[in-house]
Every structure is written in structure tokens, then in C-alpha cells.
mmCIF file of C-alpha atoms in Angstrom:
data_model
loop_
_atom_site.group_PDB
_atom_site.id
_atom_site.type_symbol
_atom_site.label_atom_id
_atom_site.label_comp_id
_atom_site.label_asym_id
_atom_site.label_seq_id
_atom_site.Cartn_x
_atom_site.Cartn_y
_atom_site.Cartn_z
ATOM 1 C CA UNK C 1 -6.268 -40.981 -54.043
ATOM 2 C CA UNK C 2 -2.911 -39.962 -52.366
ATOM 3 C CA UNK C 3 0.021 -41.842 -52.372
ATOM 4 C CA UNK C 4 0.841 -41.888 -48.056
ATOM 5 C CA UNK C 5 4.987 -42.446 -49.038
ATOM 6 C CA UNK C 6 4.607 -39.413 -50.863
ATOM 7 C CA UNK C 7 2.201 -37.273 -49.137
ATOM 8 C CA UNK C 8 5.302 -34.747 -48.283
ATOM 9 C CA UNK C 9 6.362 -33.940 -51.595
ATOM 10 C CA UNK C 10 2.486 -33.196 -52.811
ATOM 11 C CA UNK C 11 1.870 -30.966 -49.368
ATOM 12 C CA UNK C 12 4.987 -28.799 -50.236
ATOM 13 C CA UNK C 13 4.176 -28.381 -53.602
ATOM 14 C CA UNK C 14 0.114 -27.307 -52.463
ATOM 15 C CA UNK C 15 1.286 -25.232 -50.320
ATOM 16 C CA UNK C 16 3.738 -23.372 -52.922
ATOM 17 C CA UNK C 17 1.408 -23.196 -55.467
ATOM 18 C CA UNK C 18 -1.575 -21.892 -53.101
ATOM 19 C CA UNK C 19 0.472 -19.134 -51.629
ATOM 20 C CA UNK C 20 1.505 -18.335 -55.433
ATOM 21 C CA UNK C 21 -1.524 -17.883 -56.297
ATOM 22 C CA UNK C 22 -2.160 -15.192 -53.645
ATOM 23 C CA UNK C 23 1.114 -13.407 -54.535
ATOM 24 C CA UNK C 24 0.157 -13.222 -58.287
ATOM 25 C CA UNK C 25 -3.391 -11.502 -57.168
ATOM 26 C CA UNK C 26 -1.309 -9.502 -54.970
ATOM 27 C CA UNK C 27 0.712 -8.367 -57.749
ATOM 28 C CA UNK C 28 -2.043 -8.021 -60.344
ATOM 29 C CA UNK C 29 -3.697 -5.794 -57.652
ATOM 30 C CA UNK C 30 -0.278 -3.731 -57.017
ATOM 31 C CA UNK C 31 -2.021 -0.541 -58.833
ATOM 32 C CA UNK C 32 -4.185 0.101 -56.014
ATOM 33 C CA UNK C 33 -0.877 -0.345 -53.475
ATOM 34 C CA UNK C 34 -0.336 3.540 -53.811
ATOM 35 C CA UNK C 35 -3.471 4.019 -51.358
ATOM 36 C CA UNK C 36 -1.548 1.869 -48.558
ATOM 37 C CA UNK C 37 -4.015 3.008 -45.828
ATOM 38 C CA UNK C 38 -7.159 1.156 -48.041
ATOM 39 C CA UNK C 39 -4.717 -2.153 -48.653
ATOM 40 C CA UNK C 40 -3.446 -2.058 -45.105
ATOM 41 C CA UNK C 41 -6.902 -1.584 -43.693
ATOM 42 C CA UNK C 42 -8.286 -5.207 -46.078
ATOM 43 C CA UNK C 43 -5.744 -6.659 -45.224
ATOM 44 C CA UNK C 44 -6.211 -6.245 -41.442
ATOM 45 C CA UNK C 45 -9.347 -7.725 -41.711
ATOM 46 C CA UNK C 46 -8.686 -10.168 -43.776
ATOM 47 C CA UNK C 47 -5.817 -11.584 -41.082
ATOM 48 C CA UNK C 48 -8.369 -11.048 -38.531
ATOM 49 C CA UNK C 49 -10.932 -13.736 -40.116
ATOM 50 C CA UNK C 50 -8.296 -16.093 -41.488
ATOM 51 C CA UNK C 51 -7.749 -16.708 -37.632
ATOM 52 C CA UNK C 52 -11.177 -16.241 -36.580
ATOM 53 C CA UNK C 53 -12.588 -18.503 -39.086
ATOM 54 C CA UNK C 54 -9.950 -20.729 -39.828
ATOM 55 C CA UNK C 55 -6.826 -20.595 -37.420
ATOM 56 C CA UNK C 56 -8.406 -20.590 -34.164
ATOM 57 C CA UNK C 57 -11.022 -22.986 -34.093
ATOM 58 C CA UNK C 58 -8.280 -25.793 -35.705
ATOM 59 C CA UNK C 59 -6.192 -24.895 -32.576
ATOM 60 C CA UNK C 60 -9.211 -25.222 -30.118
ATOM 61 C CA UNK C 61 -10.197 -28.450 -31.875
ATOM 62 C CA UNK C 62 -6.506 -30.128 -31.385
ATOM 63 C CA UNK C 63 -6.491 -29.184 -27.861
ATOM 64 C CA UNK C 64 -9.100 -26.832 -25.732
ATOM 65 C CA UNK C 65 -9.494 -23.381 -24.647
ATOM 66 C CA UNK C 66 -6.569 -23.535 -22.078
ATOM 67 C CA UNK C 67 -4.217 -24.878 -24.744
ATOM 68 C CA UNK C 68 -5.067 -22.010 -26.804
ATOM 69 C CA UNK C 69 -4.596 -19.137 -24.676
ATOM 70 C CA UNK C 70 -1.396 -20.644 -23.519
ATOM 71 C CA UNK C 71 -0.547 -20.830 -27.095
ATOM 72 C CA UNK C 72 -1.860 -17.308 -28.368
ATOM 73 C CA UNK C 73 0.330 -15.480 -24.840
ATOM 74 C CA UNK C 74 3.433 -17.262 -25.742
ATOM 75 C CA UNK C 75 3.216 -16.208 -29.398
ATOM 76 C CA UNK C 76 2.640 -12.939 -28.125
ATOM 77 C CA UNK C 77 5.438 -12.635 -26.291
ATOM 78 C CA UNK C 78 7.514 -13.837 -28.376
ATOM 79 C CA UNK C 79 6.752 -11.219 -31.274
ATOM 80 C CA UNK C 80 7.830 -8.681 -28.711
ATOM 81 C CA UNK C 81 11.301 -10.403 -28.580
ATOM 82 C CA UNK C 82 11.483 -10.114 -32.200
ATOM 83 C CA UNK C 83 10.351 -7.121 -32.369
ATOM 84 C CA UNK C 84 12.777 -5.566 -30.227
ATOM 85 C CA UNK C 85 15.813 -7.629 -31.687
ATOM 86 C CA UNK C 86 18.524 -6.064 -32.875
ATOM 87 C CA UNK C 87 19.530 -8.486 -35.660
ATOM 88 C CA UNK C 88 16.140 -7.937 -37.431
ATOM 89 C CA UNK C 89 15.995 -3.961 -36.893
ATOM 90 C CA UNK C 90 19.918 -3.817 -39.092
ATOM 91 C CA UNK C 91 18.899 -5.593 -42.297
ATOM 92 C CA UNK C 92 16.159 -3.488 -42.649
ATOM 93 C CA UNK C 93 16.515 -0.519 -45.118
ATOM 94 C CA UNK C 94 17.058 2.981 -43.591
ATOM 95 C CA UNK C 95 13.689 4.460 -45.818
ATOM 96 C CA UNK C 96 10.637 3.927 -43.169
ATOM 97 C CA UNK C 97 8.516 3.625 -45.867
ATOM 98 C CA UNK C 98 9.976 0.515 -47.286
ATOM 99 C CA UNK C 99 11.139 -0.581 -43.909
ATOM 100 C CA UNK C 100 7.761 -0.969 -42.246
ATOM 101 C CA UNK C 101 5.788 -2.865 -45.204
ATOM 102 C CA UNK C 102 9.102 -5.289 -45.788
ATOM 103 C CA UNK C 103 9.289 -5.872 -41.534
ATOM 104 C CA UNK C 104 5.065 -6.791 -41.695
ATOM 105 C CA UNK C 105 5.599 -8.749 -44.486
ATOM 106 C CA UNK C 106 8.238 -10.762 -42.515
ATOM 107 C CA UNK C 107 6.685 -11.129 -39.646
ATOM 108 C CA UNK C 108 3.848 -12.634 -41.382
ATOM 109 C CA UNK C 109 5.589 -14.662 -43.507
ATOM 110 C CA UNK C 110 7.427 -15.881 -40.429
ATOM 111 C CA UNK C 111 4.063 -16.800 -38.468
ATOM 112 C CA UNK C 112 2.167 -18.772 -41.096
ATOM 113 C CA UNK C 113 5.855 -20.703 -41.750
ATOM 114 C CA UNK C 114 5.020 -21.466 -38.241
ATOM 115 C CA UNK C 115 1.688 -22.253 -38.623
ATOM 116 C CA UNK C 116 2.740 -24.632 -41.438
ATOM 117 C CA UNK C 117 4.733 -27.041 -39.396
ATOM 118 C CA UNK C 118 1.744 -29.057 -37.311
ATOM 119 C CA UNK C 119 -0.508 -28.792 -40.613
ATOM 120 C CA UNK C 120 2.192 -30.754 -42.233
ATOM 121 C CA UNK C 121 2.950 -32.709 -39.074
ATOM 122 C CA UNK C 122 -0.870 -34.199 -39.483
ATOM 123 C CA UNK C 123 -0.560 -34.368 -42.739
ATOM 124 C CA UNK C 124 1.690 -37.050 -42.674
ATOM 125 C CA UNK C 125 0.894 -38.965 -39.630
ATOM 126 C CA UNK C 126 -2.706 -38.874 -40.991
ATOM 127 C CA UNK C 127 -2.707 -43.066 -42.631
ATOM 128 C CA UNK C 128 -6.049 -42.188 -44.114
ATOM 129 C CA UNK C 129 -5.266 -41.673 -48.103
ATOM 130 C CA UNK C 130 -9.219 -40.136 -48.264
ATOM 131 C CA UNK C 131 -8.621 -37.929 -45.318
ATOM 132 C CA UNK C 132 -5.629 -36.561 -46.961
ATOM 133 C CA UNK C 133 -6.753 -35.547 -50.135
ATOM 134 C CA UNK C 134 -8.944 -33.315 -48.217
ATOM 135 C CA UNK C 135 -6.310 -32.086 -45.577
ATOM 136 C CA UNK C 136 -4.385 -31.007 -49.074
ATOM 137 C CA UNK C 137 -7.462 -29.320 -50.744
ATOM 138 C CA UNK C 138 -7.763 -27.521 -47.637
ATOM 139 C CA UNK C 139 -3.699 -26.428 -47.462
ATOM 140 C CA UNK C 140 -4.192 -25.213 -51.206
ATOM 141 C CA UNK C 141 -7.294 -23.205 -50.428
ATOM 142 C CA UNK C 142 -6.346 -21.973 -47.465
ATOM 143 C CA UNK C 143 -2.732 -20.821 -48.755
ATOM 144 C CA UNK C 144 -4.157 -17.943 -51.296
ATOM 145 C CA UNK C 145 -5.327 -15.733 -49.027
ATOM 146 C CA UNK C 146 -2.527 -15.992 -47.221
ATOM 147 C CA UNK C 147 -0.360 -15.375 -49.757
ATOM 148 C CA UNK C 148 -2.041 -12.342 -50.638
ATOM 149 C CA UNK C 149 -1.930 -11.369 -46.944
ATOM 150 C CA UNK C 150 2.068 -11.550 -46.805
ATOM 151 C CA UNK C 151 2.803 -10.295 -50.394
ATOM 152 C CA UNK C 152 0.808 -7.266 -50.434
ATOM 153 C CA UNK C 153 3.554 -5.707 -47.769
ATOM 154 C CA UNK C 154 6.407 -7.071 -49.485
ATOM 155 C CA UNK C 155 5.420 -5.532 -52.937
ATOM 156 C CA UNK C 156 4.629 -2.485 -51.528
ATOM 157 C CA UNK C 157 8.414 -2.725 -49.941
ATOM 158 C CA UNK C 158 9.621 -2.665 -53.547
ATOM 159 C CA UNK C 159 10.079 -6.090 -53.478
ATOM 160 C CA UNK C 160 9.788 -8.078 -57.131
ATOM 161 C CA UNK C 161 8.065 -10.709 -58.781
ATOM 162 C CA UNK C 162 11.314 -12.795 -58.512
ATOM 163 C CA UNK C 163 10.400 -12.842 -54.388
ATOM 164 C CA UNK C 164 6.909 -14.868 -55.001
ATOM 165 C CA UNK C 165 8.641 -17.906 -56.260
ATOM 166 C CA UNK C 166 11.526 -17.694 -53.460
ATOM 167 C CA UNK C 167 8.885 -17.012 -51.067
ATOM 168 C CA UNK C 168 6.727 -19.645 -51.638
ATOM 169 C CA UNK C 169 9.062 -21.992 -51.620
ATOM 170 C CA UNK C 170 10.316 -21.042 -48.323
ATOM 171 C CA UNK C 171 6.752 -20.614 -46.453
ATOM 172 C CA UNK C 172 6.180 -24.611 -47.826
ATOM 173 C CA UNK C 173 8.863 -26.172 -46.314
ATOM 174 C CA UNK C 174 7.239 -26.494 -43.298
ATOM 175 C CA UNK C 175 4.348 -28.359 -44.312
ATOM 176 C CA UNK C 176 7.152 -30.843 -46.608
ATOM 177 C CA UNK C 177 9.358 -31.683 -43.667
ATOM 178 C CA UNK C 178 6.363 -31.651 -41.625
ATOM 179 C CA UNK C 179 4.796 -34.321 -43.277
ATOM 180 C CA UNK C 180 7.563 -36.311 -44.082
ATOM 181 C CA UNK C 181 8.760 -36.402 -40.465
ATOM 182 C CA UNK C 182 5.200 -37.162 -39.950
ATOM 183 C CA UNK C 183 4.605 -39.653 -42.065
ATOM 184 C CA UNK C 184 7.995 -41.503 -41.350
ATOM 185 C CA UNK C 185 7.959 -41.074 -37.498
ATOM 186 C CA UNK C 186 3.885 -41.189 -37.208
ATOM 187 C CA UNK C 187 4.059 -37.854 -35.439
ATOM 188 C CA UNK C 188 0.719 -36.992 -33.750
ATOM 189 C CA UNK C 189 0.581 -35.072 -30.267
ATOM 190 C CA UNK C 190 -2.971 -32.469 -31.027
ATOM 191 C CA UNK C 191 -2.090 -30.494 -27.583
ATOM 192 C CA UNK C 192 1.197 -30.173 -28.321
ATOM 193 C CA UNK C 193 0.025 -28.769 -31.787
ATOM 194 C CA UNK C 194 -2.667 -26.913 -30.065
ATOM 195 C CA UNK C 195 0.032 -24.941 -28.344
ATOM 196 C CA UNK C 196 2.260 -24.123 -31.875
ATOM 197 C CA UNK C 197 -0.770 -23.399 -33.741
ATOM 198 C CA UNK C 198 -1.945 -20.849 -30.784
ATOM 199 C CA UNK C 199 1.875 -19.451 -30.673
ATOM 200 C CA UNK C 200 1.332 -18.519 -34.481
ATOM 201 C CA UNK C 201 -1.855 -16.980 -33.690
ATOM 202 C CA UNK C 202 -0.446 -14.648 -31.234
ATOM 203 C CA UNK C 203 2.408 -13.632 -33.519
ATOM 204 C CA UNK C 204 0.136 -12.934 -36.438
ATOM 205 C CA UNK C 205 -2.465 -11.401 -34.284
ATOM 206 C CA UNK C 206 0.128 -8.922 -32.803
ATOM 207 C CA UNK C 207 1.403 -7.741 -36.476
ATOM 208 C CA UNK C 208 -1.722 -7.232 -37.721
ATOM 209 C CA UNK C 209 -2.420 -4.886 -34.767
ATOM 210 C CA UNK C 210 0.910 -3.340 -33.963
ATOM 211 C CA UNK C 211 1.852 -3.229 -37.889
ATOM 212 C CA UNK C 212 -0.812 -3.143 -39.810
ATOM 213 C CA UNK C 213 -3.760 -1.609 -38.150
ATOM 214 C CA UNK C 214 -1.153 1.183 -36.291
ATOM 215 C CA UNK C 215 -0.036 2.192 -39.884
ATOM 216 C CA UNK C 216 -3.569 2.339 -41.360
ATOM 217 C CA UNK C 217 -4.892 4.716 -38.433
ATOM 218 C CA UNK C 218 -1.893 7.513 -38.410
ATOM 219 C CA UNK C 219 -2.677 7.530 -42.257
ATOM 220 C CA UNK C 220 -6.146 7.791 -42.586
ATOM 221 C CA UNK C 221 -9.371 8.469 -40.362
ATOM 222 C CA UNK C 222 -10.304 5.393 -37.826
ATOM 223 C CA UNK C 223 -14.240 5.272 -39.316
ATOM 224 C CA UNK C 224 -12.687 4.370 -42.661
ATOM 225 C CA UNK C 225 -9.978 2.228 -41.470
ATOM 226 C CA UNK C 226 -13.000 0.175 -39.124
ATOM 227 C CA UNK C 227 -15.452 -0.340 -41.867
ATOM 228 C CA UNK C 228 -12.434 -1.262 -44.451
ATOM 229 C CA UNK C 229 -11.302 -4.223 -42.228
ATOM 230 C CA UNK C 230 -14.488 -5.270 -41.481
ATOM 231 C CA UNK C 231 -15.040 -5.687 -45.058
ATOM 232 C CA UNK C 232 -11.812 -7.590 -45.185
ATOM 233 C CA UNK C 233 -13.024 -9.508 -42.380
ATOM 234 C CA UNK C 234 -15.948 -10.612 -44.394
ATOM 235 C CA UNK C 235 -14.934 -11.477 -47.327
ATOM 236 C CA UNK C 236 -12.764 -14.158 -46.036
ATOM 237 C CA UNK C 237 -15.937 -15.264 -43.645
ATOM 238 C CA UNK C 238 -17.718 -15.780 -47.286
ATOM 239 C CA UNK C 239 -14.266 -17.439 -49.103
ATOM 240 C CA UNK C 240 -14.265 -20.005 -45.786
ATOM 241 C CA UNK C 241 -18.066 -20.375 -46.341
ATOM 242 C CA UNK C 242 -17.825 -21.685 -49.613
ATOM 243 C CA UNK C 243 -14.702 -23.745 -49.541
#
């Protein structure tokens, strides 16, 4: 069973260790990074059914159709914002090929941070010690494809093996102050959460198309980069299936 007065501290340190996980498979599989069209392609789909299969239908559930689309245009709207800011285009490096993987990456990481929040949020409010155990089994499982999803850029950025720790702390702090504000307040509003899980949606549904799946076509031929996501796409149907 869970301890409820401590169900913050165990969420953050699920999520970590999940979307560790996926960094360290992202790192073991860094050999085959060189063919970035065949990795970016994957990945695409694997995004793709991480909302379809997972995302989505948690956001419909909290709230309804209405809630979602709401949710999903607001998120995409507000990656266009981003994308055009100033502030994020200057810290990026001046070589495009390490600017565009470390910029996805980002983005990503930025979404599912977002994403995070009202998953820790009913984490906490949730009084049910049974219920919670398998909230958390699902925030572990859940977290390694993600991580694998947001590393995978960042590695092929240049970025070290120093960056999955720092990382994955960061991307679990939501879910930690989530549920503690959750658990100490008894935070619990599903349309509200509807709406945030929607907005993340949007964001990560927009850099998987403008980023990742833009990239993958000028670099290789549209067949291959179709039938490579769908495989993606797949593969986390299956993972879901079985989980």
C-alpha cells in the first residue's frame, strides 16, 4: 500500500526513474542516431500513439469531447507563440543540425512537464491508497517511452549522459508538487484538467509534426518515413496493450 502523506515524494521519484529508464535505452540505442531520418520517423509514431492510446482518451475521460478540442487548439496556439519567441530562438546554438534536435527535444520535454502537472494533481487528491498504487504503476510505465521520446533529440543534439539525470529530475517535478498540492489542498476539478491535459496534446502534437515529421521528409523519401512511423505507432499500441 501507499502511504497518502507521502504520495508526492513516491510520484516524483516514479516519474524520474521511468523517464530514466527511457533516456538510458535512448542512449544505449545512440549508434543507430547517425540515420536521424529512421529515429525521427519512430519516434513520430511513437508520439503519435502515446497520445492516441494514452493521452487523449485520459483527457476525454476527465472532461468530454468539447473540453478536449478546446484544450488541443489552445495548446496549439500556444506552440506557435513559442515557436516564434525570440528568447528561445538566442540560446539555441548557431549549427542547424544541433539546433533543431536540441529545440524538439525541448519542446517535448516542455509538453509532457505539462502533461505531468494534473497527473500529479490526481494523484494526490486521489484518498484511495489502492487506487494510487495503480495511478503510480501507470506514471512509471507510462514515463519510459516518453523518456525515450524526448532524449533521442537531445542526444542527437550532442547532449550527454550527465542531461538524463538533470532532465528527469526536472520533467518530475510536476507530478511532486502536483501531488503534494493535491494531496494537501484535495485538488480535483477533471474539466479543468481536461483542458491542461488537451493544451499538452496540442503542443506535443504540433512538434511532432512541425519538428519531427518536417525533418524526417526533407531527409528521406515520404513512403519510408509513413511506414517507419506507423511502425512506431504500433509498437506503443502493443507496449499500452500489455501494460
Amino acid at each position: 500500500m501507499v502511504n497518502i502523506s507521502s504520495i508526492w515524494v513516491v510520484g516524483y521519484l516514479c516519474t524520474a526513474l521511468g523517464f530514466s529508464i527511457g533516456g538510458i535505452i535512448a542512449w544505449i540505442l545512440k549508434g543507430f542516431q547517425k540515420r536521424i531520418d529512421t529515429v525521427y520517423s519512430i519516434c513520430a509514431g511513437l508520439i503519435l500513439g502515446l497520445i492516441s492510446f494514452e493521452i487523449a482518451p485520459e483527457a476525454i475521460e476527465l472532461g468530454n469531447w468539447f473540453t478536449f478540442i478546446l484544450g488541443f487548439l489552445i495548446g496549439v496556439t500556444l506552440f506557435k507563440v513559442i515557436h516564434k519567441s525570440f528568447m528561445i530562438q538566442r540560446v539555441l546554438p548557431e549549427n542547424k543540425e544541433k539546433r533543431n534536435p536540441l529545440y524538439t527535444g525541448a519542446m517535448l520535454m516542455l509538453s509532457i512537464s505539462l502533461h505531468n502537472l494534473p497527473i500529479g494533481i490526481t494523484l494526490g487528491s486521489n484518498q484511495d491508497s489502492t487506487l494510487s498504487f495503480s495511478i503510480l504503476q501507470t506514471i512509471f510505465l507510462h514515463n519510459v517511452p516518453e523518456g525515450i521520446i524526448v532524449f533521442t533529440p537531445l542526444f542527437i543534439a550532442g547532449l550527454g549522459i550527465w542531461t538524463l539525470i538533470f532532465f528527469s529530475l526536472i520533467v518530475a517535478l510536476p507530478v511532486g508538487v502536483g501531488a503534494y498540492f493535491g494531496n494537501f489542498l484535495g485538488i480535483d476539478s477533471p474539466v479543468f484538467w481536461s483542458v491542461f491535459i488537451s493544451l499538452s496534446i496540442g503542443m506535443i502534437y504540433m512538434v511532432t509534426v512541425k519538428e519531427i515529421l518536417t525533418d524526417s521528409i526533407k531527409d528521406s523519401k515520404s513512403t519510408k518515413v509513413f511506414f517507419l512511423a506507423l511502425f512506431g505507432f504500433g509498437v506503443i499500441g502493443v507496449y499500452f496493450a500489455f501494460i
